[in-house]
Short mmCIF file of C-alpha atoms in Angstrom, two decimals:
data_model
loop_
_atom_site.label_atom_id
_atom_site.label_comp_id
_atom_site.label_asym_id
_atom_site.label_seq_id
_atom_site.Cartn_x
_atom_site.Cartn_y
_atom_site.Cartn_z
CA UNK A 211 32.30 46.36 56.15
CA UNK A 212 32.25 49.49 54.95
CA UNK A 213 33.75 50.64 51.83
CA UNK A 214 37.05 52.57 53.81
CA UNK A 215 37.61 49.17 55.68
CA UNK A 216 37.81 46.74 52.09
CA UNK A 217 40.62 49.57 50.15
CA UNK A 218 42.84 48.69 53.32
CA UNK A 219 43.13 45.23 53.50
CA UNK A 220 45.10 44.99 50.65
CA UNK A 221 46.70 41.61 49.50
CA UNK A 222 50.25 40.37 50.90
CA UNK A 223 52.85 39.62 48.21
CA UNK A 224 54.54 36.30 48.11
CA UNK A 225 58.44 37.52 48.51
CA UNK A 226 59.88 36.18 45.34
CA UNK A 227 62.86 33.29 45.46
CA UNK A 228 64.89 34.88 43.74
CA UNK A 229 66.84 38.62 44.35
CA UNK A 230 67.33 40.49 41.50
CA UNK A 231 69.44 43.18 40.18
CA UNK A 232 70.05 44.44 37.25
CA UNK A 233 74.00 44.44 36.29
CA UNK A 234 73.76 46.73 32.71
CA UNK A 235 70.81 47.61 30.76
CA UNK A 236 72.50 48.82 27.10
CA UNK A 237 70.46 49.86 23.97
CA UNK A 238 71.87 47.51 21.11
CA UNK A 239 70.52 47.93 17.18
CA UNK A 240 71.13 45.85 14.42
CA UNK A 241 71.92 47.24 10.93
CA UNK A 242 68.91 45.32 8.66
CA UNK A 243 67.96 46.09 4.93
CA UNK A 244 65.36 48.28 6.00
CA UNK A 245 66.97 50.47 8.14
CA UNK A 246 68.11 49.87 12.26
CA UNK A 247 66.60 47.44 14.84
CA UNK A 248 66.96 48.69 18.18
CA UNK A 249 66.62 46.71 20.74
CA UNK A 250 67.29 46.52 25.06
CA UNK A 251 70.78 44.22 26.23
CA UNK A 252 70.37 43.15 30.17
CA UNK A 253 72.40 41.36 31.68
CA UNK A 254 70.58 40.66 35.35
CA UNK A 255 72.14 38.22 38.37
CA UNK A 256 69.93 36.49 40.49
CA UNK A 257 70.77 35.38 44.13
CA UNK A 258 68.57 33.55 47.31
CA UNK A 259 71.98 35.31 49.17
CA UNK A 260 72.00 31.73 50.36
CA UNK A 261 73.89 30.02 48.30
CA UNK A 262 72.43 30.49 45.36
CA UNK A 263 73.29 32.46 42.34
CA UNK A 264 73.01 32.92 38.38
CA UNK A 265 72.71 35.22 35.41
CA UNK A 266 71.78 35.80 32.09
CA UNK A 267 71.93 37.83 29.76
CA UNK A 268 69.67 38.67 27.10
CA UNK A 269 67.78 40.66 24.68
CA UNK A 270 64.18 42.35 24.01
CA UNK A 271 62.38 44.69 21.86
CA UNK A 272 61.80 46.70 25.44
CA UNK A 273 63.35 46.71 28.36
CA UNK A 274 61.82 45.15 30.40
CA UNK A 275 60.29 42.03 28.53
CA UNK A 276 64.36 42.14 27.94
CA UNK A 277 64.64 41.82 31.98
CA UNK A 278 62.15 39.36 31.85
CA UNK A 279 63.69 37.30 29.02
CA UNK A 280 67.69 37.49 31.39
CA UNK A 281 65.72 36.72 35.08
CA UNK A 282 64.70 33.25 32.90
CA UNK A 283 68.21 32.48 31.92
CA UNK A 284 69.21 33.50 34.66
CA UNK A 285 66.94 30.89 37.03
CA UNK A 286 68.62 27.88 34.19
CA UNK A 287 72.33 28.73 34.96
CA UNK A 288 71.75 28.22 39.16
CA UNK A 289 75.30 27.65 40.26
CA UNK A 290 75.62 26.96 44.39
CA UNK A 291 78.36 28.84 46.16
CA UNK A 292 80.30 27.00 48.94
CA UNK A 293 80.50 29.17 52.19
CA UNK A 294 82.51 28.11 54.48
CA UNK A 295 83.44 29.68 57.99
CA UNK A 296 81.37 32.94 56.71
CA UNK A 297 84.03 33.32 53.64
CA UNK A 298 85.38 30.90 50.09
CA UNK A 299 86.97 27.99 50.91
CA UNK A 300 90.54 28.81 48.65
CA UNK A 301 91.64 31.58 46.71
CA UNK A 302 91.05 31.10 43.92
CA UNK A 303 91.61 33.10 39.59
CA UNK A 304 89.53 33.54 36.66
CA UNK A 305 89.72 34.21 32.96
CA UNK A 306 86.60 34.84 30.68
CA UNK A 307 88.24 36.80 27.36
CA UNK A 308 89.96 40.28 29.01
CA UNK A 309 88.34 39.42 32.18
CA UNK A 310 90.20 38.69 34.89
CA UNK A 311 88.99 37.97 39.02
CA UNK A 312 90.64 36.83 41.86
CA UNK A 313 88.80 36.17 45.11
CA UNK A 314 90.20 35.61 48.28
CA UNK A 315 88.14 34.15 51.70
CA UNK A 316 88.91 37.97 54.44
CA UNK A 317 88.50 37.38 57.31
CA UNK A 318 85.38 37.27 59.72
CA UNK A 319 83.82 40.86 59.75
CA UNK A 320 85.78 41.50 56.17
CA UNK A 321 82.85 42.78 55.16
CA UNK A 322 83.26 41.88 51.18
CA UNK A 323 85.80 43.54 49.40
CA UNK A 324 84.95 44.46 45.62
CA UNK A 325 83.59 46.64 43.10
CA UNK A 326 80.96 46.34 41.10
CA UNK A 327 79.50 43.38 38.74
CA UNK A 328 81.95 41.11 41.48
CA UNK A 329 80.11 43.33 44.87
CA UNK A 330 76.99 42.12 42.85
CA UNK A 331 77.28 38.30 42.13
CA UNK A 332 79.05 38.22 45.71
CA UNK A 333 76.22 40.26 47.99
CA UNK A 334 73.20 37.69 45.86
CA UNK A 335 75.18 34.80 46.18
CA UNK A 336 75.57 35.35 50.91
CA UNK A 337 79.11 35.63 51.04
CA UNK A 338 79.49 37.82 54.07
CA UNK A 339 83.59 38.05 54.21
CA UNK A 340 85.53 38.26 50.89
CA UNK A 341 88.00 40.28 49.27
CA UNK A 342 88.96 40.58 45.33
CA UNK A 343 90.13 42.79 43.17
CA UNK A 344 89.65 42.67 39.00
CA UNK A 345 93.08 41.90 36.90
CA UNK A 346 91.93 42.16 33.68
CA UNK A 347 91.77 45.48 32.09
CA UNK A 348 88.10 45.73 30.94
CA UNK A 349 85.22 47.21 32.46
CA UNK A 350 83.18 45.07 30.12
CA UNK A 351 81.25 44.71 33.06
CA UNK A 352 78.99 41.33 31.01
CA UNK A 353 82.30 40.07 30.84
CA UNK A 354 83.94 40.79 34.65
CA UNK A 355 80.38 38.47 35.03
CA UNK A 356 80.74 35.55 33.34
CA UNK A 357 84.45 36.20 34.78
CA UNK A 358 83.47 35.46 38.31
CA UNK A 359 81.12 32.85 37.56
CA UNK A 360 83.81 31.18 36.39
CA UNK A 361 86.00 31.52 39.09
CA UNK A 362 82.63 30.02 41.36
CA UNK A 363 82.05 27.24 39.27
CA UNK A 364 86.45 26.02 40.26
CA UNK A 365 84.77 25.19 43.62
CA UNK A 366 82.37 22.94 42.35
CA UNK A 367 83.53 18.75 41.68
CA UNK A 368 85.01 17.99 38.87
CA UNK A 369 84.54 15.32 37.03
CA UNK A 370 87.86 13.51 37.75
CA UNK A 371 87.19 14.68 41.29
CA UNK A 372 84.42 12.31 41.28
CA UNK A 373 85.15 10.46 38.96
CA UNK A 374 88.79 9.47 41.46
CA UNK A 375 86.15 9.77 44.38
CA UNK A 376 83.63 7.18 43.00
CA UNK A 377 87.61 4.64 42.65
CA UNK A 378 88.55 5.60 45.74
CA UNK A 379 84.61 3.75 47.52
CA UNK A 380 85.07 1.01 45.06
CA UNK A 381 88.75 -0.06 46.67
CA UNK A 382 87.18 0.86 50.31
CA UNK A 383 84.54 -2.12 49.19
CA UNK A 384 86.69 -4.42 48.18
CA UNK A 385 88.91 -3.59 50.64
CA UNK A 386 85.81 -4.32 52.72
CA UNK A 387 85.10 -7.77 51.64
CA UNK A 388 88.69 -8.99 51.76
CA UNK A 389 88.38 -8.45 55.81
CA UNK A 390 84.95 -9.98 55.86
CA UNK A 391 86.94 -13.24 53.45
CA UNK A 392 89.92 -13.54 55.96
CA UNK A 393 87.73 -12.98 59.20
CA UNK A 394 85.59 -16.17 57.79
CA UNK A 395 89.00 -18.60 57.09
CA UNK A 396 90.16 -17.31 60.88
CA UNK A 397 86.94 -18.75 62.19
CA UNK A 398 86.75 -22.21 60.06
CA UNK A 399 90.41 -22.97 61.17
CA UNK A 400 91.91 -23.17 57.91
CA UNK A 401 95.42 -22.80 57.93
#
């Protein structure tokens, strides 16, 4: 094979499991005895566009290091978003500090009606139709991201719901056992 033929054949890059989007990038300083130490803070949202989404906020001495650290943290904070009939199950309001958000289902074909950080999160989660509104007075993107995640986490089963489900399953088992006992009594014609 000639030299030109080898240069044309490039190895294919593997598609990463999650897409990532840098929501906020800021230069921050820490005042120490020796002076000011500058670093970068990155807020990154990752998602597979199929119901899984996560976020991470980390600092680093360089932008690239801060983003990598934020992505690693986001992989640890992944949640599952239930998508029913191409939208969210029901309306939900959530608050985190000064950020308030409202998410509600939208009819098929509406698309993602959202702005700023909310749009990024819902697109990374893969929700095709949803309507949202930032009700809080803050434009702090990190607070808005945390408020949206609080709203999305509220769709998952709560601890009290899990306990209720276990209790119902236990009662159903008792009913089955009692029905078996009644059937045995009738077949033996004790009465």
